[in-house]
PDB file of C-alpha atoms in Angstrom:
ATOM      1  CA  MET A   1     150.911 110.241  71.989  1.00 67.00           C
ATOM      2  CA  THR A   2     148.669 112.744  70.183  1.00 78.00           C
ATOM      3  CA  THR A   3     144.777 113.160  70.821  1.00 78.00           C
ATOM      4  CA  GLU A   4     143.789 111.507  67.755  1.00 81.00           C
ATOM      5  CA  GLU A   5     146.056 108.609  68.389  1.00 81.00           C
ATOM      6  CA  SER A   6     144.619 107.858  71.919  1.00 80.00           C
ATOM      7  CA  LYS A   7     141.140 108.250  70.919  1.00 80.00           C
ATOM      8  CA  ARG A   8     141.783 105.494  68.264  1.00 84.00           C
ATOM      9  CA  ARG A   9     143.485 103.455  71.007  1.00 83.00           C
ATOM     10  CA  VAL A  10     140.568 103.367  73.511  1.00 82.00           C
ATOM     11  CA  GLU A  11     137.992 102.977  70.729  1.00 83.00           C
ATOM     12  CA  ALA A  12     139.734  99.938  69.481  1.00 86.00           C
ATOM     13  CA  LEU A  13     139.174  98.561  73.072  1.00 86.00           C
ATOM     14  CA  ILE A  14     135.360  98.079  72.523  1.00 85.00           C
ATOM     15  CA  PRO A  15     135.451  95.267  70.273  1.00 89.00           C
ATOM     16  CA  LYS A  16     138.154  93.597  72.097  1.00 89.00           C
ATOM     17  CA  PHE A  17     135.791  93.059  75.319  1.00 90.00           C
ATOM     18  CA  GLN A  18     135.117  89.416  76.329  1.00 91.00           C
ATOM     19  CA  PHE A  19     131.668  89.072  77.792  1.00 91.00           C
ATOM     20  CA  GLU A  20     131.425  87.131  81.199  1.00 90.00           C
ATOM     21  CA  ARG A  21     128.577  87.748  83.157  1.00 89.00           C
ATOM     22  CA  VAL A  22     125.832  90.570  83.579  1.00 85.00           C
ATOM     23  CA  LEU A  23     126.443  92.904  86.817  1.00 85.00           C
ATOM     24  CA  ASN A  24     123.196  95.095  86.620  1.00 80.00           C
ATOM     25  CA  GLN A  25     120.398  96.095  84.357  1.00 74.00           C
ATOM     26  CA  ASP A  26     118.257  99.085  85.313  1.00 64.00           C
ATOM     27  CA  GLU A  27     116.619 102.183  84.042  1.00 52.00           C
ATOM     28  CA  ALA A  28     113.631  99.968  82.545  1.00 59.00           C
ATOM     29  CA  GLY A  29     116.116  97.808  80.939  1.00 65.00           C
ATOM     30  CA  ARG A  30     117.715 100.735  79.217  1.00 71.00           C
ATOM     31  CA  ARG A  31     121.173 100.475  80.646  1.00 75.00           C
ATOM     32  CA  ILE A  32     123.132  97.218  81.336  1.00 82.00           C
ATOM     33  CA  THR A  33     126.423  96.836  83.049  1.00 85.00           C
ATOM     34  CA  LEU A  34     128.820  93.897  81.785  1.00 87.00           C
ATOM     35  CA  TYR A  35     131.263  92.297  83.315  1.00 89.00           C
ATOM     36  CA  GLY A  36     134.062  90.880  81.227  1.00 89.00           C
ATOM     37  CA  GLN A  37     137.917  91.004  79.749  1.00 88.00           C
ATOM     38  CA  VAL A  38     140.016  93.311  77.745  1.00 88.00           C
ATOM     39  CA  ASP A  39     143.286  91.658  76.525  1.00 89.00           C
ATOM     40  CA  SER A  40     143.447  89.781  79.705  1.00 88.00           C
ATOM     41  CA  GLN A  41     142.368  92.441  82.041  1.00 86.00           C
ATOM     42  CA  PRO A  42     138.930  92.638  84.246  1.00 87.00           C
ATOM     43  CA  ALA A  43     136.232  95.428  82.757  1.00 84.00           C
ATOM     44  CA  LEU A  44     133.423  96.758  82.819  1.00 85.00           C
ATOM     45  CA  LEU A  45     131.180  97.831  79.740  1.00 84.00           C
ATOM     46  CA  ILE A  46     128.240  99.650  80.353  1.00 82.00           C
ATOM     47  CA  PHE A  47     125.856 100.241  77.813  1.00 82.00           C
ATOM     48  CA  GLU A  48     123.013 102.926  77.730  1.00 77.00           C
ATOM     49  CA  ARG A  49     120.425 103.680  74.851  1.00 74.00           C
ATOM     50  CA  ALA A  50     121.425 106.971  73.576  1.00 73.00           C
ATOM     51  CA  PRO A  51     119.079 109.656  72.645  1.00 72.00           C
ATOM     52  CA  PHE A  52     117.490 109.508  69.385  1.00 77.00           C
ATOM     53  CA  PRO A  53     118.978 111.515  66.710  1.00 79.00           C
ATOM     54  CA  ASP A  54     116.746 114.089  65.456  1.00 81.00           C
ATOM     55  CA  ALA A  55     118.330 114.211  61.694  1.00 85.00           C
ATOM     56  CA  GLU A  56     115.441 113.863  59.051  1.00 89.00           C
ATOM     57  CA  GLU A  57     117.711 111.299  57.004  1.00 87.00           C
ATOM     58  CA  TYR A  58     117.742 109.174  60.139  1.00 83.00           C
ATOM     59  CA  LEU A  59     114.081 109.519  61.297  1.00 87.00           C
ATOM     60  CA  SER A  60     112.763 109.076  57.861  1.00 90.00           C
ATOM     61  CA  ILE A  61     114.143 105.547  57.172  1.00 87.00           C
ATOM     62  CA  LEU A  62     113.652 104.040  60.809  1.00 87.00           C
ATOM     63  CA  PRO A  63     110.331 102.570  60.535  1.00 89.00           C
ATOM     64  CA  ALA A  64     110.779 101.091  57.392  1.00 88.00           C
ATOM     65  CA  ASN A  65     114.083  99.548  58.697  1.00 85.00           C
ATOM     66  CA  LEU A  66     112.663  97.967  61.248  1.00 87.00           C
ATOM     67  CA  ARG A  67     112.794  94.290  61.351  1.00 84.00           C
ATOM     68  CA  SER A  68     110.926  91.284  62.919  1.00 84.00           C
ATOM     69  CA  ILE A  69     107.965  93.819  64.119  1.00 87.00           C
ATOM     70  CA  THR A  70     105.738  91.758  66.778  1.00 86.00           C
ATOM     71  CA  ASN A  71     102.391  93.023  67.702  1.00 86.00           C
ATOM     72  CA  LEU A  72     102.311  92.958  71.652  1.00 82.00           C
ATOM     73  CA  GLY A  73      98.390  93.969  71.657  1.00 78.00           C
ATOM     74  CA  ASN A  74      96.244  96.465  69.980  1.00 77.00           C
ATOM     75  CA  ASN A  75      92.566  98.298  70.967  1.00 71.00           C
ATOM     76  CA  ASP A  76      90.892 100.816  69.047  1.00 73.00           C
ATOM     77  CA  ILE A  77      93.357 103.191  67.826  1.00 78.00           C
ATOM     78  CA  TYR A  78      96.313 102.215  69.910  1.00 79.00           C
ATOM     79  CA  SER A  79      98.832  99.480  68.761  1.00 85.00           C
ATOM     80  CA  TRP A  80     102.365  98.354  70.658  1.00 82.00           C
ATOM     81  CA  PHE A  81     105.061  96.170  69.329  1.00 87.00           C
ATOM     82  CA  LEU A  82     108.762  94.859  69.636  1.00 84.00           C
ATOM     83  CA  ALA A  83     111.007  95.180  67.114  1.00 87.00           C
ATOM     84  CA  SER A  84     114.541  94.884  65.964  1.00 84.00           C
ATOM     85  CA  GLY A  85     116.803  97.684  64.628  1.00 78.00           C
ATOM     86  CA  GLY A  86     120.476  96.241  65.575  1.00 64.00           C
ATOM     87  CA  PRO A  87     122.803  93.913  63.916  1.00 58.00           C
ATOM     88  CA  VAL A  88     121.279  90.692  62.360  1.00 59.00           C
ATOM     89  CA  LEU A  89     123.157  88.113  64.554  1.00 56.00           C
ATOM     90  CA  LYS A  90     123.208  85.422  61.960  1.00 59.00           C
ATOM     91  CA  GLU A  91     122.315  85.650  57.964  1.00 55.00           C
ATOM     92  CA  ASN A  92     118.758  84.280  57.148  1.00 49.00           C
ATOM     93  CA  GLU A  93     117.799  83.987  60.838  1.00 53.00           C
ATOM     94  CA  ASN A  94     115.057  85.902  62.533  1.00 53.00           C
ATOM     95  CA  ASP A  95     116.182  88.194  64.850  1.00 50.00           C
ATOM     96  CA  LYS A  96     116.055  87.052  68.450  1.00 56.00           C
ATOM     97  CA  PHE A  97     116.485  90.003  70.393  1.00 64.00           C
ATOM     98  CA  ALA A  98     113.823  92.967  70.236  1.00 68.00           C
ATOM     99  CA  ASP A  99     115.897  96.334  70.930  1.00 71.00           C
ATOM    100  CA  PHE A 100     112.818  98.530  70.309  1.00 73.00           C
ATOM    101  CA  LYS A 101     109.417  99.302  72.016  1.00 73.00           C
ATOM    102  CA  VAL A 102     107.219 100.651  69.498  1.00 77.00           C
ATOM    103  CA  ASP A 103     103.782 102.193  70.003  1.00 79.00           C
ATOM    104  CA  LEU A 104     101.388 103.319  67.262  1.00 81.00           C
ATOM    105  CA  ILE A 105      98.511 105.722  67.413  1.00 82.00           C
ATOM    106  CA  CYS A 106      96.426 105.394  64.475  1.00 82.00           C
ATOM    107  CA  PRO A 107      94.510 107.374  63.483  1.00 77.00           C
ATOM    108  CA  CYS A 108      95.398 110.210  65.778  1.00 79.00           C
ATOM    109  CA  THR A 109      93.891 113.275  67.039  1.00 78.00           C
ATOM    110  CA  GLU A 110      94.779 116.859  67.748  1.00 80.00           C
ATOM    111  CA  LYS A 111      94.581 115.787  71.445  1.00 79.00           C
ATOM    112  CA  HIS A 112      97.167 113.373  70.982  1.00 78.00           C
ATOM    113  CA  ILE A 113      99.483 115.444  68.973  1.00 81.00           C
ATOM    114  CA  LYS A 114      99.244 118.169  71.790  1.00 80.00           C
ATOM    115  CA  LYS A 115      99.926 115.555  74.330  1.00 79.00           C
ATOM    116  CA  HIS A 116     103.049 113.916  72.779  1.00 79.00           C
ATOM    117  CA  SER A 117     104.609 117.418  71.563  1.00 80.00           C
ATOM    118  CA  ARG A 118     107.354 119.114  73.570  1.00 79.00           C
ATOM    119  CA  GLN A 119     105.884 121.778  75.322  1.00 86.00           C
ATOM    120  CA  GLY A 120     106.181 123.835  78.866  1.00 90.00           C
ATOM    121  CA  TYR A 121     104.638 122.853  81.956  1.00 91.00           C
ATOM    122  CA  ARG A 122     102.747 124.267  84.828  1.00 94.00           C
ATOM    123  CA  PHE A 123     102.280 123.566  88.603  1.00 94.00           C
ATOM    124  CA  VAL A 124      98.576 124.645  89.218  1.00 96.00           C
ATOM    125  CA  THR A 125      96.477 123.597  92.621  1.00 96.00           C
ATOM    126  CA  GLU A 126      92.625 122.559  92.100  1.00 97.00           C
ATOM    127  CA  THR A 127      90.675 123.700  95.106  1.00 97.00           C
ATOM    128  CA  PRO A 128      87.373 122.005  96.037  1.00 98.00           C
ATOM    129  CA  GLU A 129      85.332 125.132  94.388  1.00 97.00           C
ATOM    130  CA  ILE A 130      87.746 124.631  91.111  1.00 98.00           C
ATOM    131  CA  TYR A 131      87.139 121.010  91.186  1.00 98.00           C
ATOM    132  CA  ARG A 132      83.084 121.372  91.426  1.00 98.00           C
ATOM    133  CA  GLU A 133      82.735 124.502  89.221  1.00 97.00           C
ATOM    134  CA  LYS A 134      85.270 123.513  86.140  1.00 97.00           C
ATOM    135  CA  VAL A 135      87.317 120.184  86.417  1.00 98.00           C
ATOM    136  CA  ARG A 136      83.844 117.848  87.268  1.00 98.00           C
ATOM    137  CA  PRO A 137      82.149 119.424  84.223  1.00 97.00           C
ATOM    138  CA  TYR A 138      85.357 118.742  82.075  1.00 96.00           C
ATOM    139  CA  MET A 139      85.463 115.146  83.467  1.00 96.00           C
ATOM    140  CA  GLN A 140      81.607 114.741  82.423  1.00 95.00           C
ATOM    141  CA  LEU A 141      82.283 115.860  78.947  1.00 93.00           C
ATOM    142  CA  ASN A 142      85.449 113.697  78.550  1.00 90.00           C
ATOM    143  CA  ARG A 143      83.177 110.646  79.525  1.00 91.00           C
ATOM    144  CA  GLU A 144      80.728 111.621  77.431  1.00 87.00           C
ATOM    145  CA  GLU A 145      82.432 111.662  74.260  1.00 73.00           C
ATOM    146  CA  GLY A 146      83.212 107.973  73.731  1.00 76.00           C
ATOM    147  CA  ARG A 147      86.904 108.119  75.128  1.00 80.00           C
ATOM    148  CA  LEU A 148      85.961 105.619  77.438  1.00 89.00           C
ATOM    149  CA  ASN A 149      84.820 103.144  74.762  1.00 86.00           C
ATOM    150  CA  TRP A 150      88.023 101.200  74.534  1.00 84.00           C
ATOM    151  CA  VAL A 151      88.124 100.652  78.483  1.00 91.00           C
ATOM    152  CA  PHE A 152      84.522  99.367  78.373  1.00 91.00           C
ATOM    153  CA  ASN A 153      85.505  96.920  75.565  1.00 88.00           C
ATOM    154  CA  ILE A 154      88.629  95.550  77.780  1.00 90.00           C
ATOM    155  CA  ILE A 155      86.164  95.353  80.895  1.00 93.00           C
ATOM    156  CA  GLU A 156      83.510  93.709  78.949  1.00 91.00           C
ATOM    157  CA  GLY A 157      85.734  91.234  77.334  1.00 89.00           C
ATOM    158  CA  ARG A 158      85.397  92.025  73.927  1.00 85.00           C
ATOM    159  CA  LYS A 159      89.021  93.934  73.282  1.00 78.00           C
ATOM    160  CA  GLU A 160      92.455  92.499  74.611  1.00 75.00           C
ATOM    161  CA  VAL A 161      91.110  89.380  76.109  1.00 83.00           C
ATOM    162  CA  GLU A 162      94.322  87.592  75.371  1.00 82.00           C
ATOM    163  CA  ASP A 163      96.479  90.871  77.316  1.00 84.00           C
ATOM    164  CA  VAL A 164      94.420  90.350  80.232  1.00 91.00           C
ATOM    165  CA  ILE A 165      96.579  88.799  82.816  1.00 90.00           C
ATOM    166  CA  TYR A 166      94.040  88.486  85.957  1.00 92.00           C
ATOM    167  CA  ARG A 167      90.587  88.929  86.183  1.00 93.00           C
ATOM    168  CA  THR A 168      87.518  88.226  88.293  1.00 92.00           C
ATOM    169  CA  PRO A 169      84.652  86.885  86.435  1.00 90.00           C
ATOM    170  CA  LEU A 170      82.697  89.510  85.079  1.00 89.00           C
ATOM    171  CA  GLY A 171      79.778  90.784  87.392  1.00 88.00           C
ATOM    172  CA  ARG A 172      80.480  87.783  89.829  1.00 91.00           C
ATOM    173  CA  ASP A 173      82.280  89.993  92.469  1.00 91.00           C
ATOM    174  CA  GLY A 174      80.046  93.323  92.206  1.00 91.00           C
ATOM    175  CA  ASP A 175      82.088  96.647  93.149  1.00 93.00           C
ATOM    176  CA  GLU A 176      85.277  94.275  93.841  1.00 92.00           C
ATOM    177  CA  GLY A 177      85.273  93.034  90.514  1.00 94.00           C
ATOM    178  CA  PHE A 178      88.498  93.972  88.314  1.00 95.00           C
ATOM    179  CA  LEU A 179      90.973  93.026  85.797  1.00 95.00           C
ATOM    180  CA  MET A 180      94.787  93.592  85.451  1.00 95.00           C
ATOM    181  CA  LEU A 181      96.738  93.664  82.301  1.00 93.00           C
ATOM    182  CA  PRO A 182     100.089  95.279  81.080  1.00 92.00           C
ATOM    183  CA  ASN A 183     100.372  99.093  80.764  1.00 90.00           C
ATOM    184  CA  LEU A 184     101.313  99.439  76.765  1.00 81.00           C
ATOM    185  CA  HIS A 185     104.799 100.948  77.898  1.00 78.00           C
ATOM    186  CA  TRP A 186     106.029  98.021  79.345  1.00 85.00           C
ATOM    187  CA  ASP A 187     107.800  95.167  77.243  1.00 81.00           C
ATOM    188  CA  ARG A 188     106.033  92.075  79.121  1.00 85.00           C
ATOM    189  CA  LYS A 189     109.583  90.558  79.715  1.00 82.00           C
ATOM    190  CA  THR A 190     111.788  92.961  81.955  1.00 84.00           C
ATOM    191  CA  ILE A 191     110.416  92.153  85.492  1.00 90.00           C
ATOM    192  CA  GLU A 192     112.092  95.066  86.980  1.00 88.00           C
ATOM    193  CA  ALA A 193     110.311  97.133  85.151  1.00 87.00           C
ATOM    194  CA  LEU A 194     106.744  95.605  85.387  1.00 93.00           C
ATOM    195  CA  HIS A 195     103.995  98.070  84.934  1.00 94.00           C
ATOM    196  CA  LEU A 196     100.462  96.877  85.361  1.00 96.00           C
ATOM    197  CA  LEU A 197      97.093  98.458  85.191  1.00 96.00           C
ATOM    198  CA  GLY A 198      94.319  97.313  87.626  1.00 97.00           C
ATOM    199  CA  ILE A 199      90.848  98.381  86.271  1.00 97.00           C
ATOM    200  CA  VAL A 200      87.799  98.122  88.495  1.00 97.00           C
ATOM    201  CA  GLU A 201      84.470  97.048  86.890  1.00 96.00           C
ATOM    202  CA  ARG A 202      82.485  99.615  88.874  1.00 96.00           C
ATOM    203  CA  ARG A 203      81.695 102.612  87.096  1.00 95.00           C
ATOM    204  CA  ASP A 204      80.644 105.185  89.739  1.00 96.00           C
ATOM    205  CA  ILE A 205      84.275 106.103  90.601  1.00 98.00           C
ATOM    206  CA  TRP A 206      85.843 108.486  87.770  1.00 97.00           C
ATOM    207  CA  SER A 207      88.941 109.260  89.518  1.00 98.00           C
ATOM    208  CA  LEU A 208      90.472 109.428  93.334  1.00 98.00           C
ATOM    209  CA  ARG A 209      88.380 112.988  93.399  1.00 98.00           C
ATOM    210  CA  ASP A 210      85.251 110.405  93.927  1.00 98.00           C
ATOM    211  CA  LEU A 211      86.693 108.630  96.891  1.00 98.00           C
ATOM    212  CA  LYS A 212      85.543 109.091  99.925  1.00 98.00           C
ATOM    213  CA  LYS A 213      85.562 107.709 103.752  1.00 98.00           C
ATOM    214  CA  LYS A 214      83.143 104.669 103.087  1.00 97.00           C
ATOM    215  CA  HIS A 215      85.361 103.529 100.212  1.00 98.00           C
ATOM    216  CA  ILE A 216      88.289 103.002 102.735  1.00 98.00           C
ATOM    217  CA  PRO A 217      87.711  98.946 103.278  1.00 96.00           C
ATOM    218  CA  TRP A 218      87.127  98.784  99.506  1.00 97.00           C
ATOM    219  CA  LEU A 219      90.120 100.518  98.626  1.00 97.00           C
ATOM    220  CA  ARG A 220      92.039  97.737 101.344  1.00 97.00           C
ATOM    221  CA  HIS A 221      90.645  94.988  99.434  1.00 95.00           C
ATOM    222  CA  MET A 222      91.165  96.253  96.162  1.00 95.00           C
ATOM    223  CA  LYS A 223      95.051  96.602  97.122  1.00 97.00           C
ATOM    224  CA  ALA A 224      95.110  93.106  98.991  1.00 96.00           C
ATOM    225  CA  LYS A 225      93.527  91.820  95.754  1.00 95.00           C
ATOM    226  CA  LEU A 226      95.945  93.644  93.261  1.00 96.00           C
ATOM    227  CA  ILE A 227      99.130  92.597  95.251  1.00 97.00           C
ATOM    228  CA  ASP A 228      97.909  88.929  95.486  1.00 96.00           C
ATOM    229  CA  ALA A 229      96.806  88.723  91.669  1.00 95.00           C
ATOM    230  CA  THR A 230     100.462  90.129  90.901  1.00 96.00           C
ATOM    231  CA  VAL A 231     102.775  87.874  92.944  1.00 97.00           C
ATOM    232  CA  LYS A 232     100.585  84.730  91.818  1.00 95.00           C
ATOM    233  CA  THR A 233     100.820  85.543  88.153  1.00 94.00           C
ATOM    234  CA  TYR A 234     104.609  86.751  88.636  1.00 96.00           C
ATOM    235  CA  PRO A 235     106.040  84.559  91.123  1.00 97.00           C
ATOM    236  CA  GLN A 236     109.401  85.808  91.144  1.00 97.00           C
ATOM    237  CA  ILE A 237     108.289  88.903  92.750  1.00 97.00           C
ATOM    238  CA  ASP A 238     107.521  89.571  96.533  1.00 98.00           C
ATOM    239  CA  THR A 239     104.893  91.640  97.680  1.00 97.00           C
ATOM    240  CA  ASP A 240     107.280  94.297  99.090  1.00 97.00           C
ATOM    241  CA  GLN A 241     108.535  94.870  95.631  1.00 97.00           C
ATOM    242  CA  LEU A 242     105.330  96.331  94.257  1.00 97.00           C
ATOM    243  CA  LYS A 243     104.229  99.812  94.567  1.00 96.00           C
ATOM    244  CA  LEU A 244     100.641 101.098  93.755  1.00 97.00           C
ATOM    245  CA  PHE A 245      99.639 104.694  92.900  1.00 97.00           C
ATOM    246  CA  CYS A 246      97.025 106.640  91.062  1.00 97.00           C
ATOM    247  CA  HIS A 247      97.276 109.493  88.613  1.00 96.00           C
ATOM    248  CA  TYR A 248      95.678 112.593  88.797  1.00 97.00           C
ATOM    249  CA  HIS A 249      94.994 113.601  86.327  1.00 95.00           C
ATOM    250  CA  PRO A 250      94.570 110.098  85.229  1.00 94.00           C
ATOM    251  CA  THR A 251      94.624 109.546  81.233  1.00 89.00           C
ATOM    252  CA  TYR A 252      90.820 108.459  81.194  1.00 92.00           C
ATOM    253  CA  TYR A 253      88.378 109.140  83.696  1.00 96.00           C
ATOM    254  CA  HIS A 254      87.536 105.344  85.115  1.00 97.00           C
ATOM    255  CA  PHE A 255      89.102 104.593  87.989  1.00 97.00           C
ATOM    256  CA  HIS A 256      92.388 102.327  87.865  1.00 97.00           C
ATOM    257  CA  ILE A 257      95.429 101.599  90.102  1.00 98.00           C
ATOM    258  CA  HIS A 258      99.065 101.437  88.613  1.00 97.00           C
ATOM    259  CA  VAL A 259     101.145  98.475  89.960  1.00 97.00           C
ATOM    260  CA  VAL A 260     104.677  98.747  89.307  1.00 95.00           C
ATOM    261  CA  HIS A 261     107.913  97.140  90.409  1.00 94.00           C
ATOM    262  CA  VAL A 262     109.912  99.090  93.078  1.00 93.00           C
ATOM    263  CA  MET A 263     113.153  98.963  90.646  1.00 88.00           C
ATOM    264  CA  LEU A 264     111.075 100.686  87.549  1.00 86.00           C
ATOM    265  CA  GLU A 265     112.531 104.269  86.947  1.00 74.00           C
ATOM    266  CA  ALA A 266     110.871 106.705  88.495  1.00 70.00           C
ATOM    267  CA  THR A 267     109.867 108.699  85.521  1.00 66.00           C
ATOM    268  CA  SER A 268     107.335 111.557  85.051  1.00 60.00           C
ATOM    269  CA  THR A 269     104.515 108.678  85.419  1.00 67.00           C
ATOM    270  CA  GLN A 270     105.864 108.266  89.135  1.00 67.00           C
ATOM    271  CA  SER A 271     106.735 111.894  89.549  1.00 72.00           C
ATOM    272  CA  ILE A 272     105.103 114.402  92.217  1.00 76.00           C
ATOM    273  CA  GLY A 273     102.726 116.466  90.621  1.00 77.00           C
ATOM    274  CA  LYS A 274     101.303 113.201  88.892  1.00 87.00           C
ATOM    275  CA  ALA A 275     101.080 110.160  90.984  1.00 93.00           C
ATOM    276  CA  ILE A 276      99.803 109.661  94.582  1.00 95.00           C
ATOM    277  CA  GLY A 277     100.112 106.369  96.526  1.00 96.00           C
ATOM    278  CA  LEU A 278      97.460 104.528  97.272  1.00 97.00           C
ATOM    279  CA  ASP A 279      98.658 104.060 100.949  1.00 97.00           C
ATOM    280  CA  GLY A 280      98.528 107.743 100.871  1.00 97.00           C
ATOM    281  CA  ILE A 281      95.021 108.108  99.570  1.00 98.00           C
ATOM    282  CA  ILE A 282      93.504 105.643 102.446  1.00 98.00           C
ATOM    283  CA  GLU A 283      95.730 107.580 105.158  1.00 98.00           C
ATOM    284  CA  GLN A 284      93.951 110.983 103.837  1.00 97.00           C
ATOM    285  CA  LEU A 285      90.663 109.542 103.932  1.00 98.00           C
ATOM    286  CA  GLU A 286      91.305 108.005 107.474  1.00 97.00           C
ATOM    287  CA  SER A 287      92.432 111.086 108.950  1.00 97.00           C
ATOM    288  CA  MET A 288      89.558 113.540 107.487  1.00 97.00           C
ATOM    289  CA  SER A 289      86.992 114.436 109.775  1.00 95.00           C
ATOM    290  CA  GLY A 290      83.404 114.038 108.863  1.00 95.00           C
ATOM    291  CA  ASP A 291      81.033 111.526 108.219  1.00 97.00           C
ATOM    292  CA  ASP A 292      81.170 108.690 105.220  1.00 97.00           C
ATOM    293  CA  GLU A 293      80.429 110.919 102.371  1.00 97.00           C
ATOM    294  CA  THR A 294      83.737 113.246 103.061  1.00 98.00           C
ATOM    295  CA  GLY A 295      86.254 112.533 100.376  1.00 98.00           C
ATOM    296  CA  MET A 296      88.939 113.700  98.372  1.00 98.00           C
ATOM    297  CA  ASP A 297      86.420 116.172  96.616  1.00 98.00           C
ATOM    298  CA  SER A 298      87.005 118.578  99.756  1.00 97.00           C
ATOM    299  CA  ILE A 299      90.749 119.011  99.769  1.00 97.00           C
ATOM    300  CA  SER A 300      92.917 121.243  97.393  1.00 97.00           C
ATOM    301  CA  LEU A 301      95.304 119.015  94.940  1.00 97.00           C
ATOM    302  CA  SER A 302      98.560 120.232  93.189  1.00 96.00           C
ATOM    303  CA  TYR A 303      99.903 118.772  89.819  1.00 95.00           C
ATOM    304  CA  THR A 304     101.675 119.277  86.619  1.00 93.00           C
ATOM    305  CA  LEU A 305     100.027 120.374  83.563  1.00 93.00           C
ATOM    306  CA  GLY A 306     101.152 120.668  80.191  1.00 90.00           C
ATOM    307  CA  GLU A 307     100.510 123.877  78.505  1.00 93.00           C
ATOM    308  CA  ALA A 308      98.962 122.299  75.386  1.00 89.00           C
ATOM    309  CA  SER A 309      96.503 120.148  77.591  1.00 92.00           C
ATOM    310  CA  ASP A 310      93.148 121.243  77.694  1.00 93.00           C
ATOM    311  CA  LEU A 311      93.219 121.339  81.470  1.00 96.00           C
ATOM    312  CA  TRP A 312      95.241 123.953  81.012  1.00 96.00           C
ATOM    313  CA  THR A 313      94.024 125.929  78.038  1.00 95.00           C
ATOM    314  CA  GLU A 314      90.414 125.657  78.984  1.00 96.00           C
ATOM    315  CA  ILE A 315      90.418 125.998  82.691  1.00 97.00           C
ATOM    316  CA  PHE A 316      93.753 127.107  84.527  1.00 97.00           C
ATOM    317  CA  GLU A 317      95.031 129.705  81.902  1.00 97.00           C
ATOM    318  CA  PRO A 318      91.987 131.554  81.719  1.00 96.00           C
ATOM    319  CA  LEU A 319      91.356 131.476  85.783  1.00 96.00           C
ATOM    320  CA  LYS A 320      95.402 132.861  85.852  1.00 95.00           C
ATOM    321  CA  LYS A 321      94.601 135.525  83.823  1.00 93.00           C
ATOM    322  CA  SER A 322      91.311 136.560  85.402  1.00 91.00           C
ATOM    323  CA  GLY A 323      93.375 136.473  88.645  1.00 84.00           C
ATOM    324  CA  ALA A 324      90.857 133.425  90.177  1.00 75.00           C
ATOM    325  CA  ALA A 325      93.222 130.490  90.149  1.00 64.00           C
ATOM    326  CA  SER A 326      94.617 129.537  93.383  1.00 54.00           C
ATOM    327  CA  GLN A 327      98.568 129.763  93.198  1.00 55.00           C
ATOM    328  CA  PRO A 328     100.766 126.684  94.534  1.00 52.00           C
ATOM    329  CA  GLN A 329     102.523 127.797  98.048  1.00 51.00           C
TER     330      GLN A 329
END
């Protein structure tokens, strides 16, 4: 049998697969393993989404060819959808199965373009001095430019009201007031890919850098409340199937906590140099010597930066060129 004949023979096996049951689904729903029969022989069929082709003739027609586009939510310039691109199962019937998760940012800014473009990365160390003298003013500027308007719209109930899965009545619980809503990258259906955001009402904590020893009881209460709210909303999840972490640097400087299912694929959002576990933050604060005002602003933090990010171009690249940057060990 020639090589071509062998290829055609095995290619002909795929359409013969008779599905019986799902064995596994992982990679945030992007890979699925099916059990069934091929010519009365037991067989496994493993589907995984291939990388998108970068051919212009494909990408230029892709948006227009999506079907059954369903908006999951929108706030300010951000929108997210489910859509179908696979075969229509029955003629003249609406698509039952969305196979695309689509995000839209419109109008996007130059910052969005930089963030989402392919770029090199650097691993930097932010010392307490660099934080105090360079990074804190950068955070302040970002808060003053109106970039938190969409967060405040959600907290105050002006936007995404239907998307909030849990909230304490606005203003009732003081510093322990919070709400939870799906992260825009979650399809809201695949439980093992669950990714929620717990956004606190209080506005005095911009990032984990603002956390101090005096906040330890508050952090413990917030952890318990977030876990309790999640398992009440999704009773098929146990408490030990959840991970809680914070990003540094976060996408926006208003304190929030990520709540994810333990089966969620550990992509860059959970990687070293980006995600810091909530339990680890609490333990770090407990181990610090000093009074209640001692906190996370007194230690060095190392993390990954894109070369197109403002933190790199405006702070760490100039520090590196001047020889003043602290290098990771």
